[in-house]
């Protein structure tokens, strides 16, 4: 009979699993605390939202387990297909009568059994494809602008344009940022990346100042007290929540900012709810757990079996870390307000399932790494398309 130690070693990176489990558990508690007043008023049951979150967690864990058991080579083969499906879904949500519009944004597809926010699975599809593209091109071709960075800019630019039409500025920024970081890690020259970033500044300025609501968000970010009851209301209430929480918080369930002061407290402003009810201790605990996830993700990337797996692991790790920091930055007034959930903690089916799927792919890379004592690991790093691991 296998010993407990051998069973532990068969798990894909136990510290990562522990941190993810802790974030899911903390998130479930905080979703209930943040959503109970709203759910009670709307449907008469304080468990309505948290019950859905639990169902999303179970669904996400099932999808993540399936992704973990799928060999990384399979993900590499299907990467172009999932990217194409992702781009098509970004177009479909913009078609009247096909995409579902909520609060003025066309971000969802109603599949009958579930409503999917298409930007969430697309971010994972983009990482899978970009890893295969960078490895397929090889170091020599990546050093040229036409064969290296330009195709990435075309795909990322097309996706960003579609996301801005929804509109979803946060997801667009994540896609472009992930593309640039993976391109740099994959071998694209830094001067090409810098030139692309500088040339994108006019488009970024247009994206901000060409839309009234995005301009108001930037203005409120710079000084939320100039319009405290309208454009600056969200950030002002978020800062009040952190101020009330101080070091130890006001107590779990005892926060008042979630009582119809903070907009979407169980999604976009979850970190502020944690700050008010659990204080500095709670926010630092969250930071530490995300730190573990990011550190273990990069460790998995370091010991990956080939260049493709390394790039995908780095892309997934960067995406999760950057989204968590962006959510926290918005809640703290360090970034303009945008609709980004706190990964694994905020309420949301599409975000939660896509995040757990991405973590499942990360686990797959760890399960199939060289030297694992499971009988399935490879004896030595492989070469993919002439690129050494």
mmCIF file of C-alpha atoms in Angstrom:
data_model
loop_
_atom_site.group_PDB
_atom_site.id
_atom_site.type_symbol
_atom_site.label_atom_id
_atom_site.label_comp_id
_atom_site.label_asym_id
_atom_site.label_seq_id
_atom_site.Cartn_x
_atom_site.Cartn_y
_atom_site.Cartn_z
ATOM 1 C CA UNK A 1 0.000 0.000 0.000
ATOM 2 C CA UNK A 2 1.477 3.398 -0.936
ATOM 3 C CA UNK A 3 2.700 5.467 1.987
ATOM 4 C CA UNK A 4 1.240 8.864 2.817
ATOM 5 C CA UNK A 5 4.501 10.463 1.681
ATOM 6 C CA UNK A 6 4.387 8.788 -1.734
ATOM 7 C CA UNK A 7 0.740 9.793 -2.181
ATOM 8 C CA UNK A 8 1.682 13.393 -1.276
ATOM 9 C CA UNK A 9 4.412 13.388 -3.917
ATOM 10 C CA UNK A 10 1.949 12.262 -6.558
ATOM 11 C CA UNK A 11 0.022 15.530 -6.148
ATOM 12 C CA UNK A 12 0.907 18.381 -8.513
ATOM 13 C CA UNK A 13 2.895 20.801 -6.334
ATOM 14 C CA UNK A 14 1.203 20.477 -2.894
ATOM 15 C CA UNK A 15 2.131 24.038 -1.763
ATOM 16 C CA UNK A 16 0.319 25.418 -4.810
ATOM 17 C CA UNK A 17 -2.720 23.251 -4.126
ATOM 18 C CA UNK A 18 -2.733 24.361 -0.486
ATOM 19 C CA UNK A 19 -2.648 28.058 -1.389
ATOM 20 C CA UNK A 20 -5.399 27.614 -3.996
ATOM 21 C CA UNK A 21 -7.575 25.709 -1.500
ATOM 22 C CA UNK A 22 -7.058 28.443 1.102
ATOM 23 C CA UNK A 23 -8.030 31.161 -1.397
ATOM 24 C CA UNK A 24 -11.155 29.238 -2.446
ATOM 25 C CA UNK A 25 -12.157 28.700 1.182
ATOM 26 C CA UNK A 26 -11.553 32.318 2.154
ATOM 27 C CA UNK A 27 -13.362 33.447 -0.973
ATOM 28 C CA UNK A 28 -16.417 31.336 -0.176
ATOM 29 C CA UNK A 29 -16.646 32.894 3.292
ATOM 30 C CA UNK A 30 -16.157 36.433 1.990
ATOM 31 C CA UNK A 31 -18.626 35.985 -0.880
ATOM 32 C CA UNK A 32 -21.273 35.009 1.658
ATOM 33 C CA UNK A 33 -20.423 37.959 3.887
ATOM 34 C CA UNK A 34 -20.419 40.434 0.970
ATOM 35 C CA UNK A 35 -23.522 39.139 -0.810
ATOM 36 C CA UNK A 36 -25.855 38.122 2.026
ATOM 37 C CA UNK A 37 -27.576 41.536 2.465
ATOM 38 C CA UNK A 38 -28.168 41.960 -1.277
ATOM 39 C CA UNK A 39 -29.333 38.367 -1.743
ATOM 40 C CA UNK A 40 -31.713 38.651 1.216
ATOM 41 C CA UNK A 41 -33.280 41.795 -0.205
ATOM 42 C CA UNK A 42 -33.601 40.466 -3.766
ATOM 43 C CA UNK A 43 -34.614 36.820 -3.303
ATOM 44 C CA UNK A 44 -35.224 36.447 0.422
ATOM 45 C CA UNK A 45 -32.320 34.030 0.996
ATOM 46 C CA UNK A 46 -28.862 35.053 2.164
ATOM 47 C CA UNK A 47 -27.406 31.824 0.704
ATOM 48 C CA UNK A 48 -28.473 32.409 -2.896
ATOM 49 C CA UNK A 49 -25.184 33.888 -4.162
ATOM 50 C CA UNK A 50 -22.826 31.777 -2.057
ATOM 51 C CA UNK A 51 -24.720 28.646 -3.124
ATOM 52 C CA UNK A 52 -23.988 29.482 -6.743
ATOM 53 C CA UNK A 53 -20.370 30.185 -5.873
ATOM 54 C CA UNK A 54 -20.057 26.734 -4.312
ATOM 55 C CA UNK A 55 -21.514 25.186 -7.466
ATOM 56 C CA UNK A 56 -19.021 27.169 -9.570
ATOM 57 C CA UNK A 57 -16.161 25.951 -7.373
ATOM 58 C CA UNK A 58 -17.204 22.316 -7.815
ATOM 59 C CA UNK A 59 -17.558 22.827 -11.567
ATOM 60 C CA UNK A 60 -14.197 24.602 -11.740
ATOM 61 C CA UNK A 61 -12.462 21.865 -9.743
ATOM 62 C CA UNK A 62 -13.861 19.231 -12.126
ATOM 63 C CA UNK A 63 -12.678 21.195 -15.161
ATOM 64 C CA UNK A 64 -9.311 21.854 -13.504
ATOM 65 C CA UNK A 65 -8.853 18.162 -12.709
ATOM 66 C CA UNK A 66 -9.582 17.285 -16.320
ATOM 67 C CA UNK A 67 -7.053 19.867 -17.500
ATOM 68 C CA UNK A 68 -4.469 18.525 -15.056
ATOM 69 C CA UNK A 69 -4.829 14.994 -16.416
ATOM 70 C CA UNK A 70 -4.473 16.173 -20.020
ATOM 71 C CA UNK A 71 -0.825 16.010 -21.226
ATOM 72 C CA UNK A 72 0.743 19.375 -22.165
ATOM 73 C CA UNK A 73 1.393 18.053 -25.687
ATOM 74 C CA UNK A 74 -2.376 17.912 -26.198
ATOM 75 C CA UNK A 75 -2.759 21.548 -25.200
ATOM 76 C CA UNK A 76 -0.080 22.471 -27.700
ATOM 77 C CA UNK A 77 -1.867 20.614 -30.517
ATOM 78 C CA UNK A 78 -5.282 22.170 -29.834
ATOM 79 C CA UNK A 79 -3.969 25.697 -29.112
ATOM 80 C CA UNK A 80 -4.819 27.132 -32.593
ATOM 81 C CA UNK A 81 -8.333 25.666 -32.383
ATOM 82 C CA UNK A 82 -9.084 27.083 -28.921
ATOM 83 C CA UNK A 83 -7.699 30.486 -29.953
ATOM 84 C CA UNK A 84 -9.941 30.560 -33.025
ATOM 85 C CA UNK A 85 -12.929 29.528 -30.917
ATOM 86 C CA UNK A 86 -12.057 32.288 -28.448
ATOM 87 C CA UNK A 87 -11.875 34.950 -31.168
ATOM 88 C CA UNK A 88 -15.191 33.791 -32.625
ATOM 89 C CA UNK A 89 -16.804 34.043 -29.190
ATOM 90 C CA UNK A 90 -15.511 37.628 -28.847
ATOM 91 C CA UNK A 91 -17.283 38.453 -32.122
ATOM 92 C CA UNK A 92 -20.506 36.610 -31.239
ATOM 93 C CA UNK A 93 -21.135 38.611 -28.056
ATOM 94 C CA UNK A 94 -21.202 41.796 -30.149
ATOM 95 C CA UNK A 95 -23.990 40.522 -32.416
ATOM 96 C CA UNK A 96 -27.423 41.768 -31.265
ATOM 97 C CA UNK A 97 -29.637 38.877 -30.298
ATOM 98 C CA UNK A 98 -26.668 36.521 -29.833
ATOM 99 C CA UNK A 99 -24.628 38.186 -27.121
ATOM 100 C CA UNK A 100 -26.328 39.005 -23.835
ATOM 101 C CA UNK A 101 -26.064 42.626 -22.698
ATOM 102 C CA UNK A 102 -25.987 43.330 -18.955
ATOM 103 C CA UNK A 103 -25.648 46.842 -17.491
ATOM 104 C CA UNK A 104 -24.765 48.197 -20.927
ATOM 105 C CA UNK A 105 -21.941 45.712 -21.589
ATOM 106 C CA UNK A 106 -22.110 42.885 -24.145
ATOM 107 C CA UNK A 107 -19.767 40.340 -22.556
ATOM 108 C CA UNK A 108 -21.828 37.184 -22.160
ATOM 109 C CA UNK A 109 -23.043 34.269 -24.256
ATOM 110 C CA UNK A 110 -26.086 32.392 -23.006
ATOM 111 C CA UNK A 111 -25.450 28.703 -23.659
ATOM 112 C CA UNK A 112 -28.721 27.619 -22.089
ATOM 113 C CA UNK A 113 -27.214 25.712 -19.184
ATOM 114 C CA UNK A 114 -24.885 28.584 -18.272
ATOM 115 C CA UNK A 115 -23.998 32.164 -19.134
ATOM 116 C CA UNK A 116 -20.332 32.566 -20.085
ATOM 117 C CA UNK A 117 -18.253 35.742 -19.974
ATOM 118 C CA UNK A 118 -16.196 35.016 -23.069
ATOM 119 C CA UNK A 119 -13.145 37.099 -22.139
ATOM 120 C CA UNK A 120 -12.286 34.677 -19.304
ATOM 121 C CA UNK A 121 -11.673 31.486 -21.351
ATOM 122 C CA UNK A 122 -10.133 33.601 -24.135
ATOM 123 C CA UNK A 123 -7.300 34.744 -21.854
ATOM 124 C CA UNK A 124 -6.320 31.106 -21.243
ATOM 125 C CA UNK A 125 -6.670 30.243 -24.954
ATOM 126 C CA UNK A 126 -4.408 33.172 -25.848
ATOM 127 C CA UNK A 127 -1.672 31.918 -23.512
ATOM 128 C CA UNK A 128 -1.838 28.386 -24.934
ATOM 129 C CA UNK A 129 -1.531 29.656 -28.485
ATOM 130 C CA UNK A 130 1.153 32.232 -27.777
ATOM 131 C CA UNK A 131 3.360 29.601 -26.150
ATOM 132 C CA UNK A 132 3.110 27.352 -29.207
ATOM 133 C CA UNK A 133 3.714 30.279 -31.572
ATOM 134 C CA UNK A 134 6.876 31.440 -29.790
ATOM 135 C CA UNK A 135 8.341 27.934 -29.682
ATOM 136 C CA UNK A 136 7.421 27.197 -33.313
ATOM 137 C CA UNK A 137 9.090 30.353 -34.620
ATOM 138 C CA UNK A 138 12.418 29.744 -32.902
ATOM 139 C CA UNK A 139 15.007 32.226 -31.653
ATOM 140 C CA UNK A 140 16.289 33.382 -35.050
ATOM 141 C CA UNK A 141 12.885 34.340 -36.480
ATOM 142 C CA UNK A 142 11.692 35.867 -33.211
ATOM 143 C CA UNK A 143 14.611 38.292 -33.410
ATOM 144 C CA UNK A 144 12.999 39.921 -36.468
ATOM 145 C CA UNK A 145 10.015 42.254 -36.096
ATOM 146 C CA UNK A 146 7.976 40.840 -38.988
ATOM 147 C CA UNK A 147 8.251 37.189 -37.957
ATOM 148 C CA UNK A 148 8.475 37.804 -34.217
ATOM 149 C CA UNK A 149 6.406 40.572 -32.673
ATOM 150 C CA UNK A 150 4.129 41.609 -35.536
ATOM 151 C CA UNK A 151 1.892 38.492 -35.567
ATOM 152 C CA UNK A 152 1.487 38.767 -31.782
ATOM 153 C CA UNK A 153 0.499 42.421 -32.109
ATOM 154 C CA UNK A 154 -2.062 41.539 -34.774
ATOM 155 C CA UNK A 155 -3.737 38.848 -32.662
ATOM 156 C CA UNK A 156 -3.530 40.767 -29.372
ATOM 157 C CA UNK A 157 -4.641 43.972 -31.080
ATOM 158 C CA UNK A 158 -7.644 42.273 -32.698
ATOM 159 C CA UNK A 159 -8.655 40.714 -29.378
ATOM 160 C CA UNK A 160 -8.162 43.999 -27.515
ATOM 161 C CA UNK A 161 -10.279 45.867 -30.083
ATOM 162 C CA UNK A 162 -13.113 43.344 -29.719
ATOM 163 C CA UNK A 163 -12.873 43.523 -25.918
ATOM 164 C CA UNK A 164 -13.010 47.322 -25.985
ATOM 165 C CA UNK A 165 -16.170 47.142 -28.069
ATOM 166 C CA UNK A 166 -17.925 45.106 -25.343
ATOM 167 C CA UNK A 167 -16.569 47.209 -23.479
ATOM 168 C CA UNK A 168 -14.039 45.413 -21.226
ATOM 169 C CA UNK A 169 -10.955 47.570 -20.791
ATOM 170 C CA UNK A 170 -9.556 45.427 -17.963
ATOM 171 C CA UNK A 171 -9.558 42.218 -19.994
ATOM 172 C CA UNK A 172 -8.035 44.051 -22.970
ATOM 173 C CA UNK A 173 -5.183 45.319 -20.792
ATOM 174 C CA UNK A 174 -4.589 41.808 -19.411
ATOM 175 C CA UNK A 175 -4.430 40.270 -22.890
ATOM 176 C CA UNK A 176 -1.995 42.878 -24.217
ATOM 177 C CA UNK A 177 0.140 42.802 -21.067
ATOM 178 C CA UNK A 178 0.315 39.000 -21.065
ATOM 179 C CA UNK A 179 1.259 38.998 -24.751
ATOM 180 C CA UNK A 180 4.123 41.448 -24.240
ATOM 181 C CA UNK A 181 5.486 39.611 -21.194
ATOM 182 C CA UNK A 182 5.332 36.193 -22.849
ATOM 183 C CA UNK A 183 6.911 37.649 -25.985
ATOM 184 C CA UNK A 184 9.820 38.995 -23.960
ATOM 185 C CA UNK A 185 10.265 35.696 -22.097
ATOM 186 C CA UNK A 186 9.994 33.790 -25.382
ATOM 187 C CA UNK A 187 12.847 35.637 -27.061
ATOM 188 C CA UNK A 188 11.407 38.708 -28.794
ATOM 189 C CA UNK A 189 13.856 41.593 -28.712
ATOM 190 C CA UNK A 190 13.306 44.190 -26.016
ATOM 191 C CA UNK A 191 13.679 47.114 -28.418
ATOM 192 C CA UNK A 192 10.837 45.770 -30.533
ATOM 193 C CA UNK A 193 8.634 45.492 -27.441
ATOM 194 C CA UNK A 194 9.508 49.010 -26.303
ATOM 195 C CA UNK A 195 8.801 50.416 -29.761
ATOM 196 C CA UNK A 196 5.444 48.645 -29.805
ATOM 197 C CA UNK A 197 4.592 49.939 -26.334
ATOM 198 C CA UNK A 198 5.432 53.520 -27.310
ATOM 199 C CA UNK A 199 3.465 53.301 -30.544
ATOM 200 C CA UNK A 200 0.469 51.982 -28.598
ATOM 201 C CA UNK A 201 0.306 55.054 -26.356
ATOM 202 C CA UNK A 202 -1.879 57.080 -28.779
ATOM 203 C CA UNK A 203 -4.333 54.164 -28.987
ATOM 204 C CA UNK A 204 -4.372 53.864 -25.191
ATOM 205 C CA UNK A 205 -5.044 57.601 -24.931
ATOM 206 C CA UNK A 206 -7.883 57.276 -27.445
ATOM 207 C CA UNK A 207 -9.321 54.319 -25.515
ATOM 208 C CA UNK A 208 -9.402 56.433 -22.343
ATOM 209 C CA UNK A 209 -10.356 59.876 -23.629
ATOM 210 C CA UNK A 210 -12.541 58.635 -26.481
ATOM 211 C CA UNK A 211 -15.097 57.268 -24.025
ATOM 212 C CA UNK A 212 -16.925 59.433 -21.505
ATOM 213 C CA UNK A 213 -17.268 56.735 -18.883
ATOM 214 C CA UNK A 214 -13.590 55.696 -19.078
ATOM 215 C CA UNK A 215 -12.508 59.346 -18.908
ATOM 216 C CA UNK A 216 -14.681 59.855 -15.836
ATOM 217 C CA UNK A 217 -13.080 56.824 -14.214
ATOM 218 C CA UNK A 218 -9.589 58.203 -14.813
ATOM 219 C CA UNK A 219 -10.636 61.620 -13.494
ATOM 220 C CA UNK A 220 -12.156 59.984 -10.404
ATOM 221 C CA UNK A 221 -8.979 57.953 -9.921
ATOM 222 C CA UNK A 222 -6.892 61.139 -9.908
ATOM 223 C CA UNK A 223 -9.214 62.889 -7.430
ATOM 224 C CA UNK A 224 -12.299 60.970 -6.240
ATOM 225 C CA UNK A 225 -13.390 63.872 -4.029
ATOM 226 C CA UNK A 226 -14.092 66.245 -6.940
ATOM 227 C CA UNK A 227 -17.301 64.290 -7.644
ATOM 228 C CA UNK A 228 -17.843 62.197 -4.495
ATOM 229 C CA UNK A 229 -21.470 61.289 -5.226
ATOM 230 C CA UNK A 230 -21.043 60.184 -8.837
ATOM 231 C CA UNK A 231 -17.795 59.274 -10.634
ATOM 232 C CA UNK A 232 -15.740 59.263 -7.410
ATOM 233 C CA UNK A 233 -18.308 57.362 -5.359
ATOM 234 C CA UNK A 234 -16.908 53.848 -5.870
ATOM 235 C CA UNK A 235 -13.316 54.662 -4.970
ATOM 236 C CA UNK A 236 -14.332 56.844 -2.041
ATOM 237 C CA UNK A 237 -16.439 54.072 -0.510
ATOM 238 C CA UNK A 238 -13.630 51.576 -1.066
ATOM 239 C CA UNK A 239 -11.125 53.783 0.744
ATOM 240 C CA UNK A 240 -13.583 54.277 3.592
ATOM 241 C CA UNK A 241 -13.808 50.474 3.917
ATOM 242 C CA UNK A 242 -10.039 50.137 4.317
ATOM 243 C CA UNK A 243 -10.000 53.014 6.788
ATOM 244 C CA UNK A 244 -12.672 51.386 8.930
ATOM 245 C CA UNK A 245 -10.862 48.045 8.911
ATOM 246 C CA UNK A 246 -7.589 49.370 10.356
ATOM 247 C CA UNK A 247 -5.352 46.520 11.584
ATOM 248 C CA UNK A 248 -7.713 43.768 12.733
ATOM 249 C CA UNK A 249 -10.930 44.629 10.900
ATOM 250 C CA UNK A 250 -14.402 45.331 12.233
ATOM 251 C CA UNK A 251 -15.201 41.604 12.318
ATOM 252 C CA UNK A 252 -16.380 39.023 9.812
ATOM 253 C CA UNK A 253 -19.892 39.945 8.660
ATOM 254 C CA UNK A 254 -19.887 43.277 10.494
ATOM 255 C CA UNK A 255 -18.815 45.523 7.626
ATOM 256 C CA UNK A 256 -21.214 48.272 6.584
ATOM 257 C CA UNK A 257 -19.710 49.352 3.237
ATOM 258 C CA UNK A 258 -21.202 46.272 1.571
ATOM 259 C CA UNK A 259 -24.638 47.495 2.646
ATOM 260 C CA UNK A 260 -25.370 49.225 -0.651
ATOM 261 C CA UNK A 261 -22.419 51.631 -0.427
ATOM 262 C CA UNK A 262 -19.820 49.613 -2.330
ATOM 263 C CA UNK A 263 -20.990 48.685 -5.840
ATOM 264 C CA UNK A 264 -20.645 44.955 -6.575
ATOM 265 C CA UNK A 265 -18.933 44.188 -3.248
ATOM 266 C CA UNK A 266 -18.847 40.438 -3.941
ATOM 267 C CA UNK A 267 -17.078 40.880 -7.307
ATOM 268 C CA UNK A 268 -15.247 44.093 -8.262
ATOM 269 C CA UNK A 269 -14.686 45.349 -4.690
ATOM 270 C CA UNK A 270 -14.064 42.114 -2.815
ATOM 271 C CA UNK A 271 -10.645 43.266 -1.583
ATOM 272 C CA UNK A 272 -12.254 46.304 0.059
ATOM 273 C CA UNK A 273 -14.712 44.037 1.909
ATOM 274 C CA UNK A 274 -11.765 41.949 3.140
ATOM 275 C CA UNK A 275 -9.974 45.134 4.197
ATOM 276 C CA UNK A 276 -12.936 46.373 6.213
ATOM 277 C CA UNK A 277 -13.932 43.111 7.901
ATOM 278 C CA UNK A 278 -10.510 41.436 8.335
ATOM 279 C CA UNK A 279 -8.308 44.537 8.339
ATOM 280 C CA UNK A 280 -4.621 44.672 7.508
ATOM 281 C CA UNK A 281 -4.217 41.099 8.772
ATOM 282 C CA UNK A 282 -6.704 39.814 6.212
ATOM 283 C CA UNK A 283 -5.293 41.780 3.297
ATOM 284 C CA UNK A 284 -1.731 40.678 4.083
ATOM 285 C CA UNK A 285 -2.920 37.078 4.330
ATOM 286 C CA UNK A 286 -4.418 37.369 0.853
ATOM 287 C CA UNK A 287 -1.188 38.872 -0.464
ATOM 288 C CA UNK A 288 0.816 36.030 1.084
ATOM 289 C CA UNK A 289 -1.435 33.377 -0.491
ATOM 290 C CA UNK A 290 -1.155 34.974 -3.923
ATOM 291 C CA UNK A 291 2.586 35.217 -3.365
ATOM 292 C CA UNK A 292 2.699 31.450 -2.833
ATOM 293 C CA UNK A 293 0.679 30.844 -6.021
ATOM 294 C CA UNK A 294 2.964 33.084 -8.089
ATOM 295 C CA UNK A 295 6.172 31.673 -6.612
ATOM 296 C CA UNK A 296 5.095 28.070 -7.136
ATOM 297 C CA UNK A 297 3.948 28.896 -10.657
ATOM 298 C CA UNK A 298 7.371 30.176 -11.595
ATOM 299 C CA UNK A 299 9.014 27.178 -9.914
ATOM 300 C CA UNK A 300 6.870 24.880 -12.067
ATOM 301 C CA UNK A 301 7.936 26.905 -15.107
ATOM 302 C CA UNK A 302 11.621 26.504 -14.165
ATOM 303 C CA UNK A 303 11.444 22.721 -13.994
ATOM 304 C CA UNK A 304 9.103 22.282 -16.981
ATOM 305 C CA UNK A 305 9.984 19.641 -19.525
ATOM 306 C CA UNK A 306 10.319 21.896 -22.576
ATOM 307 C CA UNK A 307 10.131 25.478 -23.795
ATOM 308 C CA UNK A 308 6.417 25.359 -24.589
ATOM 309 C CA UNK A 309 5.470 24.188 -21.110
ATOM 310 C CA UNK A 310 7.777 26.775 -19.550
ATOM 311 C CA UNK A 311 6.204 29.654 -21.488
ATOM 312 C CA UNK A 312 2.648 28.525 -20.779
ATOM 313 C CA UNK A 313 3.408 28.168 -17.058
ATOM 314 C CA UNK A 314 4.966 31.634 -17.010
ATOM 315 C CA UNK A 315 2.001 33.116 -18.896
ATOM 316 C CA UNK A 316 -0.581 31.586 -16.566
ATOM 317 C CA UNK A 317 1.367 32.689 -13.499
ATOM 318 C CA UNK A 318 1.756 36.232 -14.789
ATOM 319 C CA UNK A 319 -1.936 36.451 -15.715
ATOM 320 C CA UNK A 320 -3.131 35.360 -12.260
ATOM 321 C CA UNK A 321 -0.655 37.556 -10.411
ATOM 322 C CA UNK A 322 -1.283 40.609 -12.574
ATOM 323 C CA UNK A 323 -5.076 40.298 -12.293
ATOM 324 C CA UNK A 324 -4.881 39.967 -8.506
ATOM 325 C CA UNK A 325 -2.626 43.024 -8.242
ATOM 326 C CA UNK A 326 -4.855 45.005 -10.632
ATOM 327 C CA UNK A 327 -7.955 44.218 -8.557
ATOM 328 C CA UNK A 328 -6.165 45.253 -5.370
ATOM 329 C CA UNK A 329 -4.777 48.374 -7.045
ATOM 330 C CA UNK A 330 -8.257 49.442 -8.149
ATOM 331 C CA UNK A 331 -9.675 48.917 -4.657
ATOM 332 C CA UNK A 332 -6.823 50.895 -3.083
ATOM 333 C CA UNK A 333 -7.056 53.756 -5.559
ATOM 334 C CA UNK A 334 -3.731 52.938 -7.206
ATOM 335 C CA UNK A 335 -5.365 52.195 -10.579
ATOM 336 C CA UNK A 336 -8.455 53.559 -12.340
ATOM 337 C CA UNK A 337 -11.653 51.648 -11.641
ATOM 338 C CA UNK A 338 -12.256 48.685 -13.949
ATOM 339 C CA UNK A 339 -14.285 45.506 -13.656
ATOM 340 C CA UNK A 340 -11.718 42.895 -12.621
ATOM 341 C CA UNK A 341 -12.498 40.116 -10.174
ATOM 342 C CA UNK A 342 -10.099 38.908 -7.495
ATOM 343 C CA UNK A 343 -9.018 35.457 -8.792
ATOM 344 C CA UNK A 344 -10.388 32.498 -6.801
ATOM 345 C CA UNK A 345 -11.958 34.842 -4.234
ATOM 346 C CA UNK A 346 -14.546 37.043 -5.986
ATOM 347 C CA UNK A 347 -17.933 35.715 -7.058
ATOM 348 C CA UNK A 348 -18.239 34.743 -10.710
ATOM 349 C CA UNK A 349 -18.659 31.493 -12.592
ATOM 350 C CA UNK A 350 -16.757 32.278 -15.781
ATOM 351 C CA UNK A 351 -13.787 33.781 -13.953
ATOM 352 C CA UNK A 352 -13.627 30.991 -11.382
ATOM 353 C CA UNK A 353 -13.914 28.117 -13.850
ATOM 354 C CA UNK A 354 -11.400 29.682 -16.265
ATOM 355 C CA UNK A 355 -8.936 30.345 -13.426
ATOM 356 C CA UNK A 356 -9.187 26.787 -12.121
ATOM 357 C CA UNK A 357 -8.800 25.482 -15.688
ATOM 358 C CA UNK A 358 -5.606 27.549 -16.049
ATOM 359 C CA UNK A 359 -4.338 26.200 -12.733
ATOM 360 C CA UNK A 360 -5.199 22.705 -13.951
ATOM 361 C CA UNK A 361 -2.987 23.254 -17.000
ATOM 362 C CA UNK A 362 -0.248 24.463 -14.649
ATOM 363 C CA UNK A 363 -0.724 21.276 -12.621
ATOM 364 C CA UNK A 364 -0.513 19.221 -15.829
ATOM 365 C CA UNK A 365 2.869 20.764 -16.582
ATOM 366 C CA UNK A 366 4.051 19.803 -13.103
ATOM 367 C CA UNK A 367 2.614 16.281 -13.293
ATOM 368 C CA UNK A 368 4.410 15.608 -16.585
ATOM 369 C CA UNK A 369 7.722 17.203 -15.686
ATOM 370 C CA UNK A 370 10.946 15.170 -15.945
ATOM 371 C CA UNK A 371 11.965 13.168 -12.911
ATOM 372 C CA UNK A 372 8.568 12.782 -11.227
ATOM 373 C CA UNK A 373 8.328 9.521 -9.337
ATOM 374 C CA UNK A 374 4.926 8.643 -10.788
ATOM 375 C CA UNK A 375 6.077 6.371 -13.568
ATOM 376 C CA UNK A 376 4.824 8.875 -16.150
ATOM 377 C CA UNK A 377 7.526 11.527 -16.071
ATOM 378 C CA UNK A 378 10.046 11.978 -18.858
ATOM 379 C CA UNK A 379 13.644 11.029 -18.303
ATOM 380 C CA UNK A 380 15.071 14.284 -19.642
ATOM 381 C CA UNK A 381 13.942 17.628 -21.040
ATOM 382 C CA UNK A 382 12.835 17.464 -24.635
ATOM 383 C CA UNK A 383 13.376 19.849 -27.511
ATOM 384 C CA UNK A 384 10.449 21.434 -29.293
ATOM 385 C CA UNK A 385 10.890 22.877 -32.770
ATOM 386 C CA UNK A 386 14.627 23.157 -32.231
ATOM 387 C CA UNK A 387 14.329 25.169 -29.029
ATOM 388 C CA UNK A 388 15.996 23.666 -25.979
ATOM 389 C CA UNK A 389 13.997 23.502 -22.768
#
